[in-house]
Amino acid sequence: MTREHIADAVATVRARSPSTPRLGIILGSGLGALADDVAAPVAIRYTEIPRFPIPTAKGHQGRLVLGDLEGHTVAVMQGRCHLYEGYTAEQVAFPIRVLAALGVRTLIVTNAAGGLNRAFRAGDLMIIADHINFSGTNPLVGTNDDALGPRFPDMSGAYDPELRALARKTAREESIRVRTGVYVGVLGPSYETPAELAMLRAWGADAVGMSTVVEVIAARHAGVRVLGLAAITNATSHATPKRPGASRPVASPPPASGSVTHDAVLAAARDIGPRLSRLIRGILRSLRE
Ligand code: HPA
């Protein structure tokens, strides 16, 4: 992945929309509706942008929508690619690098995630405070191009504290209940076993998903500040039943009710979508770029 590849993609996008987006938004599984609120939209299919990875997962439309949203010039990714589709971390990160080269300085990343925190319920929204990259890879592996970012980027404060505070304040004003927590990114595509859920919980993760971490690493590498919002589409805590009186989860298969399907995840995400859109629009109204 070279600077020329990024420049190619940027040239294609600029030819269609000459505006300079300062704000990028990635809409995850079943969360694409916000892109329809963009005013004066220019929608470019990922298939039209050289080397853009094409989503194969259901619930991901694969369009880059440029235009205006709440007074900001935005570039909205309606759908994303995942490592489990067979793309490399570098391919998954490519759109982020294109957004940064287009002028994006702030990125709002959304995803659908399973709740690990036992207090979380399906339908919750979570502000991502931090992440654990358990995907097994990293988009920065290989030769570093110093023009794109440093060899060893700092990942403390990866999820911008000011943006998180703004998200919390906006949620209060809009009467939207939000949680805060740590997101662990896994490779997928299989959902977690009860033993894996117990491990991730013990690590201090509050939500688990198959996206986001690679994109956020690439964004921080490029010096783009990040806000992460997770739609908790399923609670996983019932998948690790406790024996009465036991302090450790029972090492037995989960009850049938503990299972999760992609269709259920998408349905829950569509239910959360309007609230997530309202939260993001509220954040944008107060956001200074
Ligand atoms: N696990 C992993 N990824 C997910 C889940 C889950 O339970 N729900 C939505 N994305």
PDB file of C-alpha atoms and ligand atoms in Angstrom:
ATOM      1  CA  MET A   1       0.000   0.000   0.000  1.00  0.00           C
ATOM      2  CA  THR A   2       1.831   3.032  -1.194  1.00  0.00           C
ATOM      3  CA  ARG A   3       1.284   6.761  -1.095  1.00  0.00           C
ATOM      4  CA  GLU A   4       0.467   6.519  -4.809  1.00  0.00           C
ATOM      5  CA  HIS A   5      -2.440   4.167  -4.078  1.00  0.00           C
ATOM      6  CA  ILE A   6      -3.799   6.638  -1.554  1.00  0.00           C
ATOM      7  CA  ALA A   7      -3.293   9.518  -3.995  1.00  0.00           C
ATOM      8  CA  ASP A   8      -5.173   7.563  -6.701  1.00  0.00           C
ATOM      9  CA  ALA A   9      -8.159   7.017  -4.456  1.00  0.00           C
ATOM     10  CA  VAL A  10      -8.089  10.647  -3.286  1.00  0.00           C
ATOM     11  CA  ALA A  11      -8.026  11.873  -6.897  1.00  0.00           C
ATOM     12  CA  THR A  12     -11.072   9.728  -7.727  1.00  0.00           C
ATOM     13  CA  VAL A  13     -13.023  11.093  -4.769  1.00  0.00           C
ATOM     14  CA  ARG A  14     -11.963  14.716  -5.439  1.00  0.00           C
ATOM     15  CA  ALA A  15     -13.048  14.428  -9.061  1.00  0.00           C
ATOM     16  CA  ARG A  16     -16.564  13.657  -7.816  1.00  0.00           C
ATOM     17  CA  SER A  17     -16.651  16.037  -4.849  1.00  0.00           C
ATOM     18  CA  PRO A  18     -14.163  18.886  -4.596  1.00  0.00           C
ATOM     19  CA  SER A  19     -15.065  19.730  -0.967  1.00  0.00           C
ATOM     20  CA  THR A  20     -12.586  19.027   1.819  1.00  0.00           C
ATOM     21  CA  PRO A  21     -14.178  16.859   4.513  1.00  0.00           C
ATOM     22  CA  ARG A  22     -12.763  17.509   7.983  1.00  0.00           C
ATOM     23  CA  LEU A  23     -14.905  14.930   9.692  1.00  0.00           C
ATOM     24  CA  GLY A  24     -15.130  11.225   8.871  1.00  0.00           C
ATOM     25  CA  ILE A  25     -17.837   8.875  10.107  1.00  0.00           C
ATOM     26  CA  ILE A  26     -17.789   5.085   9.771  1.00  0.00           C
ATOM     27  CA  LEU A  27     -21.198   3.470  10.062  1.00  0.00           C
ATOM     28  CA  GLY A  28     -21.036  -0.171  11.133  1.00  0.00           C
ATOM     29  CA  SER A  29     -23.317  -3.197  10.813  1.00  0.00           C
ATOM     30  CA  GLY A  30     -26.947  -2.137  10.437  1.00  0.00           C
ATOM     31  CA  LEU A  31     -26.082   1.465  11.380  1.00  0.00           C
ATOM     32  CA  GLY A  32     -25.923   2.998   7.896  1.00  0.00           C
ATOM     33  CA  ALA A  33     -29.061   5.175   8.056  1.00  0.00           C
ATOM     34  CA  LEU A  34     -27.259   8.367   9.150  1.00  0.00           C
ATOM     35  CA  ALA A  35     -25.682   8.612   5.689  1.00  0.00           C
ATOM     36  CA  ASP A  36     -29.176   9.331   4.314  1.00  0.00           C
ATOM     37  CA  ASP A  37     -29.305  12.526   6.424  1.00  0.00           C
ATOM     38  CA  VAL A  38     -26.278  14.051   4.657  1.00  0.00           C
ATOM     39  CA  ALA A  39     -27.309  17.206   2.755  1.00  0.00           C
ATOM     40  CA  ALA A  40     -26.108  17.876  -0.794  1.00  0.00           C
ATOM     41  CA  PRO A  41     -24.769  14.326  -0.897  1.00  0.00           C
ATOM     42  CA  VAL A  42     -22.295  12.933  -3.367  1.00  0.00           C
ATOM     43  CA  ALA A  43     -22.372   9.147  -2.984  1.00  0.00           C
ATOM     44  CA  ILE A  44     -19.503   7.143  -4.420  1.00  0.00           C
ATOM     45  CA  ARG A  45     -19.636   3.357  -4.429  1.00  0.00           C
ATOM     46  CA  TYR A  46     -16.514   1.729  -2.989  1.00  0.00           C
ATOM     47  CA  THR A  47     -16.270  -0.258  -6.228  1.00  0.00           C
ATOM     48  CA  GLU A  48     -15.583   3.043  -8.034  1.00  0.00           C
ATOM     49  CA  ILE A  49     -12.638   3.982  -5.800  1.00  0.00           C
ATOM     50  CA  PRO A  50      -9.362   2.291  -6.756  1.00  0.00           C
ATOM     51  CA  ARG A  51      -8.215  -0.264  -4.170  1.00  0.00           C
ATOM     52  CA  PHE A  52     -11.041   0.451  -1.733  1.00  0.00           C
ATOM     53  CA  PRO A  53     -11.925  -2.869  -0.087  1.00  0.00           C
ATOM     54  CA  ILE A  54     -15.488  -3.982  -0.859  1.00  0.00           C
ATOM     55  CA  PRO A  55     -17.709  -5.154   2.026  1.00  0.00           C
ATOM     56  CA  THR A  56     -19.134  -8.645   1.636  1.00  0.00           C
ATOM     57  CA  ALA A  57     -21.005  -8.809   4.963  1.00  0.00           C
ATOM     58  CA  LYS A  58     -24.759  -8.303   5.113  1.00  0.00           C
ATOM     59  CA  GLY A  59     -25.736  -4.888   6.527  1.00  0.00           C
ATOM     60  CA  HIS A  60     -22.839  -3.032   4.881  1.00  0.00           C
ATOM     61  CA  GLN A  61     -23.724  -0.961   1.840  1.00  0.00           C
ATOM     62  CA  GLY A  62     -20.308   0.086   0.598  1.00  0.00           C
ATOM     63  CA  ARG A  63     -20.761   3.761  -0.249  1.00  0.00           C
ATOM     64  CA  LEU A  64     -18.755   6.849   0.635  1.00  0.00           C
ATOM     65  CA  VAL A  65     -21.140   9.768   1.077  1.00  0.00           C
ATOM     66  CA  LEU A  66     -19.709  13.293   1.042  1.00  0.00           C
ATOM     67  CA  GLY A  67     -21.739  16.360   1.932  1.00  0.00           C
ATOM     68  CA  ASP A  68     -22.947  18.453   4.848  1.00  0.00           C
ATOM     69  CA  LEU A  69     -24.154  17.263   8.219  1.00  0.00           C
ATOM     70  CA  GLU A  70     -24.982  19.691  11.029  1.00  0.00           C
ATOM     71  CA  GLY A  71     -22.690  22.358   9.613  1.00  0.00           C
ATOM     72  CA  HIS A  72     -19.745  20.062   8.946  1.00  0.00           C
ATOM     73  CA  THR A  73     -18.310  18.887   5.659  1.00  0.00           C
ATOM     74  CA  VAL A  74     -18.335  15.145   6.195  1.00  0.00           C
ATOM     75  CA  ALA A  75     -17.211  11.942   4.531  1.00  0.00           C
ATOM     76  CA  VAL A  76     -19.418   9.098   5.705  1.00  0.00           C
ATOM     77  CA  MET A  77     -18.476   5.490   5.121  1.00  0.00           C
ATOM     78  CA  GLN A  78     -21.722   3.565   4.840  1.00  0.00           C
ATOM     79  CA  GLY A  79     -20.371   0.114   5.606  1.00  0.00           C
ATOM     80  CA  ARG A  80     -16.883  -1.187   6.228  1.00  0.00           C
ATOM     81  CA  CYS A  81     -14.670  -4.182   5.634  1.00  0.00           C
ATOM     82  CA  HIS A  82     -13.491  -6.608   8.268  1.00  0.00           C
ATOM     83  CA  LEU A  83     -10.451  -8.815   8.676  1.00  0.00           C
ATOM     84  CA  TYR A  84     -12.703 -11.893   8.754  1.00  0.00           C
ATOM     85  CA  GLU A  85     -13.690 -11.220   5.139  1.00  0.00           C
ATOM     86  CA  GLY A  86     -10.121 -12.065   4.228  1.00  0.00           C
ATOM     87  CA  TYR A  87      -8.812  -8.535   3.870  1.00  0.00           C
ATOM     88  CA  THR A  88      -5.426  -7.710   5.346  1.00  0.00           C
ATOM     89  CA  ALA A  89      -5.157  -5.146   8.124  1.00  0.00           C
ATOM     90  CA  GLU A  90      -3.539  -2.822   5.595  1.00  0.00           C
ATOM     91  CA  GLN A  91      -6.563  -3.153   3.284  1.00  0.00           C
ATOM     92  CA  VAL A  92      -8.987  -2.561   6.152  1.00  0.00           C
ATOM     93  CA  ALA A  93      -6.986   0.555   7.082  1.00  0.00           C
ATOM     94  CA  PHE A  94      -6.789   1.887   3.519  1.00  0.00           C
ATOM     95  CA  PRO A  95     -10.065   3.889   3.611  1.00  0.00           C
ATOM     96  CA  ILE A  96      -8.906   5.595   6.821  1.00  0.00           C
ATOM     97  CA  ARG A  97      -5.718   6.681   5.111  1.00  0.00           C
ATOM     98  CA  VAL A  98      -7.731   7.975   2.176  1.00  0.00           C
ATOM     99  CA  LEU A  99     -10.005   9.929   4.529  1.00  0.00           C
ATOM    100  CA  ALA A 100      -6.970  11.428   6.290  1.00  0.00           C
ATOM    101  CA  ALA A 101      -5.441  12.397   2.933  1.00  0.00           C
ATOM    102  CA  LEU A 102      -8.759  13.996   1.910  1.00  0.00           C
ATOM    103  CA  GLY A 103      -8.472  16.285   4.953  1.00  0.00           C
ATOM    104  CA  VAL A 104     -10.298  14.408   7.718  1.00  0.00           C
ATOM    105  CA  ARG A 105      -8.947  15.387  11.162  1.00  0.00           C
ATOM    106  CA  THR A 106     -11.653  13.823  13.331  1.00  0.00           C
ATOM    107  CA  LEU A 107     -13.144  10.350  12.919  1.00  0.00           C
ATOM    108  CA  ILE A 108     -16.292   8.974  14.510  1.00  0.00           C
ATOM    109  CA  VAL A 109     -16.223   5.179  14.412  1.00  0.00           C
ATOM    110  CA  THR A 110     -19.352   3.155  15.127  1.00  0.00           C
ATOM    111  CA  ASN A 111     -19.846  -0.571  15.429  1.00  0.00           C
ATOM    112  CA  ALA A 112     -22.143  -3.312  16.599  1.00  0.00           C
ATOM    113  CA  ALA A 113     -20.745  -5.160  19.599  1.00  0.00           C
ATOM    114  CA  GLY A 114     -21.603  -7.831  22.103  1.00  0.00           C
ATOM    115  CA  GLY A 115     -21.874  -6.674  25.709  1.00  0.00           C
ATOM    116  CA  LEU A 116     -19.405  -8.362  28.065  1.00  0.00           C
ATOM    117  CA  ASN A 117     -20.081  -6.153  31.064  1.00  0.00           C
ATOM    118  CA  ARG A 118     -22.806  -7.935  33.047  1.00  0.00           C
ATOM    119  CA  ALA A 119     -24.672  -4.662  33.551  1.00  0.00           C
ATOM    120  CA  PHE A 120     -25.008  -4.121  29.776  1.00  0.00           C
ATOM    121  CA  ARG A 121     -28.192  -4.973  27.909  1.00  0.00           C
ATOM    122  CA  ALA A 122     -28.956  -5.385  24.229  1.00  0.00           C
ATOM    123  CA  GLY A 123     -29.922  -1.939  22.960  1.00  0.00           C
ATOM    124  CA  ASP A 124     -27.344  -0.031  25.021  1.00  0.00           C
ATOM    125  CA  LEU A 125     -24.981   2.520  23.519  1.00  0.00           C
ATOM    126  CA  MET A 126     -21.370   2.585  24.703  1.00  0.00           C
ATOM    127  CA  ILE A 127     -18.788   5.333  24.380  1.00  0.00           C
ATOM    128  CA  ILE A 128     -15.500   3.533  23.749  1.00  0.00           C
ATOM    129  CA  ALA A 129     -12.965   4.647  26.359  1.00  0.00           C
ATOM    130  CA  ASP A 130     -10.155   2.403  25.139  1.00  0.00           C
ATOM    131  CA  HIS A 131      -9.579  -0.775  23.184  1.00  0.00           C
ATOM    132  CA  ILE A 132      -7.745  -4.083  23.309  1.00  0.00           C
ATOM    133  CA  ASN A 133      -6.457  -5.208  19.924  1.00  0.00           C
ATOM    134  CA  PHE A 134      -6.985  -8.973  20.034  1.00  0.00           C
ATOM    135  CA  SER A 135      -7.417  -9.264  16.265  1.00  0.00           C
ATOM    136  CA  GLY A 136      -4.001 -10.870  15.904  1.00  0.00           C
ATOM    137  CA  THR A 137      -2.769  -8.247  13.488  1.00  0.00           C
ATOM    138  CA  ASN A 138      -2.000  -4.553  13.093  1.00  0.00           C
ATOM    139  CA  PRO A 139      -2.227  -2.287  10.033  1.00  0.00           C
ATOM    140  CA  LEU A 140       1.226  -0.844  10.747  1.00  0.00           C
ATOM    141  CA  VAL A 141       3.103  -4.137  10.348  1.00  0.00           C
ATOM    142  CA  GLY A 142       5.757  -3.819   7.659  1.00  0.00           C
ATOM    143  CA  THR A 143       7.853  -0.931   6.438  1.00  0.00           C
ATOM    144  CA  ASN A 144       6.714   2.368   7.900  1.00  0.00           C
ATOM    145  CA  ASP A 145       6.102   5.311   5.609  1.00  0.00           C
ATOM    146  CA  ASP A 146       7.153   8.249   7.795  1.00  0.00           C
ATOM    147  CA  ALA A 147       5.078  10.560   5.616  1.00  0.00           C
ATOM    148  CA  LEU A 148       1.934   8.767   6.839  1.00  0.00           C
ATOM    149  CA  GLY A 149       2.863   8.616  10.511  1.00  0.00           C
ATOM    150  CA  PRO A 150       5.459   7.485  13.063  1.00  0.00           C
ATOM    151  CA  ARG A 151       6.875   3.956  13.334  1.00  0.00           C
ATOM    152  CA  PHE A 152       5.672   3.566  16.929  1.00  0.00           C
ATOM    153  CA  PRO A 153       2.529   5.644  17.394  1.00  0.00           C
ATOM    154  CA  ASP A 154       1.310   6.430  20.899  1.00  0.00           C
ATOM    155  CA  MET A 155      -1.988   4.719  21.688  1.00  0.00           C
ATOM    156  CA  SER A 156      -2.621   6.258  25.115  1.00  0.00           C
ATOM    157  CA  GLY A 157      -5.627   8.511  24.806  1.00  0.00           C
ATOM    158  CA  ALA A 158      -6.469   6.916  21.444  1.00  0.00           C
ATOM    159  CA  TYR A 159     -10.142   7.660  22.087  1.00  0.00           C
ATOM    160  CA  ASP A 160      -9.980  11.426  22.489  1.00  0.00           C
ATOM    161  CA  PRO A 161     -10.921  12.473  26.063  1.00  0.00           C
ATOM    162  CA  GLU A 162     -12.468  15.772  24.894  1.00  0.00           C
ATOM    163  CA  LEU A 163     -14.630  14.038  22.316  1.00  0.00           C
ATOM    164  CA  ARG A 164     -15.716  11.478  24.890  1.00  0.00           C
ATOM    165  CA  ALA A 165     -16.681  14.256  27.310  1.00  0.00           C
ATOM    166  CA  LEU A 166     -18.618  15.965  24.515  1.00  0.00           C
ATOM    167  CA  ALA A 167     -20.400  12.684  23.721  1.00  0.00           C
ATOM    168  CA  ARG A 168     -21.370  12.223  27.380  1.00  0.00           C
ATOM    169  CA  LYS A 169     -22.613  15.826  27.637  1.00  0.00           C
ATOM    170  CA  THR A 170     -24.633  15.493  24.431  1.00  0.00           C
ATOM    171  CA  ALA A 171     -26.135  12.201  25.599  1.00  0.00           C
ATOM    172  CA  ARG A 172     -27.272  13.901  28.821  1.00  0.00           C
ATOM    173  CA  GLU A 173     -28.817  16.790  26.891  1.00  0.00           C
ATOM    174  CA  GLU A 174     -30.591  14.436  24.501  1.00  0.00           C
ATOM    175  CA  SER A 175     -31.693  12.089  27.309  1.00  0.00           C
ATOM    176  CA  ILE A 176     -29.901   9.170  25.676  1.00  0.00           C
ATOM    177  CA  ARG A 177     -28.518   6.637  28.140  1.00  0.00           C
ATOM    178  CA  VAL A 178     -24.902   5.803  27.409  1.00  0.00           C
ATOM    179  CA  ARG A 179     -22.413   3.421  28.936  1.00  0.00           C
ATOM    180  CA  THR A 180     -18.652   3.828  28.812  1.00  0.00           C
ATOM    181  CA  GLY A 181     -16.202   0.984  28.455  1.00  0.00           C
ATOM    182  CA  VAL A 182     -13.371  -0.904  26.831  1.00  0.00           C
ATOM    183  CA  TYR A 183     -13.902  -2.512  23.409  1.00  0.00           C
ATOM    184  CA  VAL A 184     -11.969  -5.638  22.524  1.00  0.00           C
ATOM    185  CA  GLY A 185     -11.524  -6.274  18.819  1.00  0.00           C
ATOM    186  CA  VAL A 186     -11.400  -9.936  17.793  1.00  0.00           C
ATOM    187  CA  LEU A 187     -10.791 -11.507  14.392  1.00  0.00           C
ATOM    188  CA  GLY A 188     -14.100 -13.400  14.071  1.00  0.00           C
ATOM    189  CA  PRO A 189     -16.139 -14.423  12.186  1.00  0.00           C
ATOM    190  CA  SER A 190     -17.189 -17.051  14.745  1.00  0.00           C
ATOM    191  CA  TYR A 191     -18.786 -15.609  17.846  1.00  0.00           C
ATOM    192  CA  GLU A 192     -17.053 -16.218  21.149  1.00  0.00           C
ATOM    193  CA  THR A 193     -17.174 -19.403  23.175  1.00  0.00           C
ATOM    194  CA  PRO A 194     -18.192 -19.108  26.826  1.00  0.00           C
ATOM    195  CA  ALA A 195     -14.548 -19.620  27.815  1.00  0.00           C
ATOM    196  CA  GLU A 196     -13.454 -16.815  25.499  1.00  0.00           C
ATOM    197  CA  LEU A 197     -16.129 -14.502  26.883  1.00  0.00           C
ATOM    198  CA  ALA A 198     -14.924 -15.240  30.418  1.00  0.00           C
ATOM    199  CA  MET A 199     -11.352 -14.473  29.366  1.00  0.00           C
ATOM    200  CA  LEU A 200     -12.235 -11.197  27.630  1.00  0.00           C
ATOM    201  CA  ARG A 201     -14.249 -10.132  30.653  1.00  0.00           C
ATOM    202  CA  ALA A 202     -11.350 -10.951  32.972  1.00  0.00           C
ATOM    203  CA  TRP A 203      -9.138  -8.758  30.792  1.00  0.00           C
ATOM    204  CA  GLY A 204     -11.357  -5.812  31.583  1.00  0.00           C
ATOM    205  CA  ALA A 205     -13.245  -5.556  28.304  1.00  0.00           C
ATOM    206  CA  ASP A 206     -16.853  -4.370  28.369  1.00  0.00           C
ATOM    207  CA  ALA A 207     -17.801  -5.066  24.750  1.00  0.00           C
ATOM    208  CA  VAL A 208     -16.518  -7.326  21.970  1.00  0.00           C
ATOM    209  CA  GLY A 209     -16.649  -6.876  18.225  1.00  0.00           C
ATOM    210  CA  MET A 210     -14.931  -7.711  14.951  1.00  0.00           C
ATOM    211  CA  SER A 211     -14.013  -4.263  13.694  1.00  0.00           C
ATOM    212  CA  THR A 212     -12.762  -0.820  14.741  1.00  0.00           C
ATOM    213  CA  VAL A 213      -9.347  -1.528  16.302  1.00  0.00           C
ATOM    214  CA  VAL A 214      -7.481  -1.678  12.989  1.00  0.00           C
ATOM    215  CA  GLU A 215      -9.166   1.520  11.780  1.00  0.00           C
ATOM    216  CA  VAL A 216      -8.446   3.358  15.006  1.00  0.00           C
ATOM    217  CA  ILE A 217      -4.762   2.364  14.933  1.00  0.00           C
ATOM    218  CA  ALA A 218      -4.494   3.696  11.369  1.00  0.00           C
ATOM    219  CA  ALA A 219      -6.313   6.900  12.354  1.00  0.00           C
ATOM    220  CA  ARG A 220      -4.022   7.540  15.327  1.00  0.00           C
ATOM    221  CA  HIS A 221      -1.006   6.787  13.141  1.00  0.00           C
ATOM    222  CA  ALA A 222      -2.234   9.546  10.823  1.00  0.00           C
ATOM    223  CA  GLY A 223      -2.806  11.937  13.748  1.00  0.00           C
ATOM    224  CA  VAL A 224      -6.602  11.821  13.336  1.00  0.00           C
ATOM    225  CA  ARG A 225      -8.529  12.120  16.605  1.00  0.00           C
ATOM    226  CA  VAL A 226     -11.125   9.455  17.280  1.00  0.00           C
ATOM    227  CA  LEU A 227     -14.497   9.057  18.931  1.00  0.00           C
ATOM    228  CA  GLY A 228     -15.776   5.464  19.140  1.00  0.00           C
ATOM    229  CA  LEU A 229     -19.416   4.518  19.715  1.00  0.00           C
ATOM    230  CA  ALA A 230     -20.564   0.911  20.092  1.00  0.00           C
ATOM    231  CA  ALA A 231     -24.131  -0.289  19.684  1.00  0.00           C
ATOM    232  CA  ILE A 232     -24.537  -3.184  22.099  1.00  0.00           C
ATOM    233  CA  THR A 233     -26.600  -5.569  20.007  1.00  0.00           C
ATOM    234  CA  ASN A 234     -26.489  -8.579  22.307  1.00  0.00           C
ATOM    235  CA  ALA A 235     -25.687  -9.247  25.933  1.00  0.00           C
ATOM    236  CA  THR A 236     -23.303 -12.161  26.283  1.00  0.00           C
ATOM    237  CA  SER A 237     -23.279 -12.529  30.064  1.00  0.00           C
ATOM    238  CA  HIS A 238     -25.947 -15.264  30.015  1.00  0.00           C
ATOM    239  CA  ALA A 239     -23.545 -17.384  27.948  1.00  0.00           C
ATOM    240  CA  THR A 240     -21.337 -17.954  30.994  1.00  0.00           C
ATOM    241  CA  PRO A 241     -23.737 -19.175  33.665  1.00  0.00           C
ATOM    242  CA  LYS A 242     -22.461 -19.311  37.199  1.00  0.00           C
ATOM    243  CA  ARG A 243     -22.949 -22.343  39.380  1.00  0.00           C
ATOM    244  CA  PRO A 244     -24.835 -21.245  42.507  1.00  0.00           C
ATOM    245  CA  GLY A 245     -22.242 -20.171  45.028  1.00  0.00           C
ATOM    246  CA  ALA A 246     -19.358 -20.574  42.583  1.00  0.00           C
ATOM    247  CA  SER A 247     -17.081 -17.658  41.854  1.00  0.00           C
ATOM    248  CA  ARG A 248     -15.999 -18.988  38.446  1.00  0.00           C
ATOM    249  CA  PRO A 249     -18.202 -19.526  35.413  1.00  0.00           C
ATOM    250  CA  VAL A 250     -19.287 -23.102  34.802  1.00  0.00           C
ATOM    251  CA  ALA A 251     -17.245 -24.645  32.000  1.00  0.00           C
ATOM    252  CA  SER A 252     -20.242 -25.972  30.136  1.00  0.00           C
ATOM    253  CA  PRO A 253     -21.983 -25.086  26.877  1.00  0.00           C
ATOM    254  CA  PRO A 254     -24.183 -22.006  27.071  1.00  0.00           C
ATOM    255  CA  PRO A 255     -27.934 -22.419  27.167  1.00  0.00           C
ATOM    256  CA  ALA A 256     -29.633 -21.978  23.803  1.00  0.00           C
ATOM    257  CA  SER A 257     -30.670 -18.470  24.883  1.00  0.00           C
ATOM    258  CA  GLY A 258     -26.993 -17.526  25.065  1.00  0.00           C
ATOM    259  CA  SER A 259     -26.514 -17.914  21.344  1.00  0.00           C
ATOM    260  CA  VAL A 260     -26.195 -14.992  18.950  1.00  0.00           C
ATOM    261  CA  THR A 261     -26.889 -14.735  15.222  1.00  0.00           C
ATOM    262  CA  HIS A 262     -25.820 -12.121  12.711  1.00  0.00           C
ATOM    263  CA  ASP A 263     -29.453 -11.431  11.816  1.00  0.00           C
ATOM    264  CA  ALA A 264     -30.281 -10.737  15.464  1.00  0.00           C
ATOM    265  CA  VAL A 265     -27.245  -8.438  15.673  1.00  0.00           C
ATOM    266  CA  LEU A 266     -28.394  -6.522  12.579  1.00  0.00           C
ATOM    267  CA  ALA A 267     -31.969  -6.229  13.853  1.00  0.00           C
ATOM    268  CA  ALA A 268     -30.759  -4.860  17.198  1.00  0.00           C
ATOM    269  CA  ALA A 269     -28.392  -2.435  15.443  1.00  0.00           C
ATOM    270  CA  ARG A 270     -31.280  -1.115  13.318  1.00  0.00           C
ATOM    271  CA  ASP A 271     -33.220  -0.571  16.519  1.00  0.00           C
ATOM    272  CA  ILE A 272     -30.327   1.368  18.093  1.00  0.00           C
ATOM    273  CA  GLY A 273     -29.564   3.256  14.852  1.00  0.00           C
ATOM    274  CA  PRO A 274     -31.971   6.194  15.292  1.00  0.00           C
ATOM    275  CA  ARG A 275     -30.634   6.875  18.811  1.00  0.00           C
ATOM    276  CA  LEU A 276     -27.061   6.639  17.591  1.00  0.00           C
ATOM    277  CA  SER A 277     -27.843   9.035  14.736  1.00  0.00           C
ATOM    278  CA  ARG A 278     -29.446  11.498  17.151  1.00  0.00           C
ATOM    279  CA  LEU A 279     -26.385  11.304  19.416  1.00  0.00           C
ATOM    280  CA  ILE A 280     -23.944  11.853  16.554  1.00  0.00           C
ATOM    281  CA  ARG A 281     -25.953  14.779  15.150  1.00  0.00           C
ATOM    282  CA  GLY A 282     -26.043  16.355  18.613  1.00  0.00           C
ATOM    283  CA  ILE A 283     -22.287  15.882  18.993  1.00  0.00           C
ATOM    284  CA  LEU A 284     -21.692  17.497  15.591  1.00  0.00           C
ATOM    285  CA  ARG A 285     -23.760  20.537  16.536  1.00  0.00           C
ATOM    286  CA  SER A 286     -21.339  21.283  19.405  1.00  0.00           C
ATOM    287  CA  LEU A 287     -18.156  20.013  17.777  1.00  0.00           C
ATOM    288  CA  ARG A 288     -15.428  22.417  16.813  1.00  0.00           C
ATOM    289  CA  GLU A 289     -13.118  20.942  14.201  1.00  0.00           C
TER     290      GLU A 289
HETATM  291  N1  HPA B   1     -19.214 -10.916  19.429  1.00  0.00           N
HETATM  292  C1  HPA B   1     -18.420 -10.403  18.476  1.00  0.00           C
HETATM  293  N2  HPA B   1     -18.817  -9.460  17.632  1.00  0.00           N
HETATM  294  C2  HPA B   1     -20.073  -9.006  17.749  1.00  0.00           C
HETATM  295  C3  HPA B   1     -20.949  -9.496  18.720  1.00  0.00           C
HETATM  296  C4  HPA B   1     -20.496 -10.510  19.618  1.00  0.00           C
HETATM  297  O1  HPA B   1     -21.221 -11.003  20.495  1.00  0.00           O
HETATM  298  N3  HPA B   1     -22.120  -8.822  18.579  1.00  0.00           N
HETATM  299  C5  HPA B   1     -21.952  -7.954  17.551  1.00  0.00           C
HETATM  300  N4  HPA B   1     -20.712  -8.056  17.046  1.00  0.00           N
END
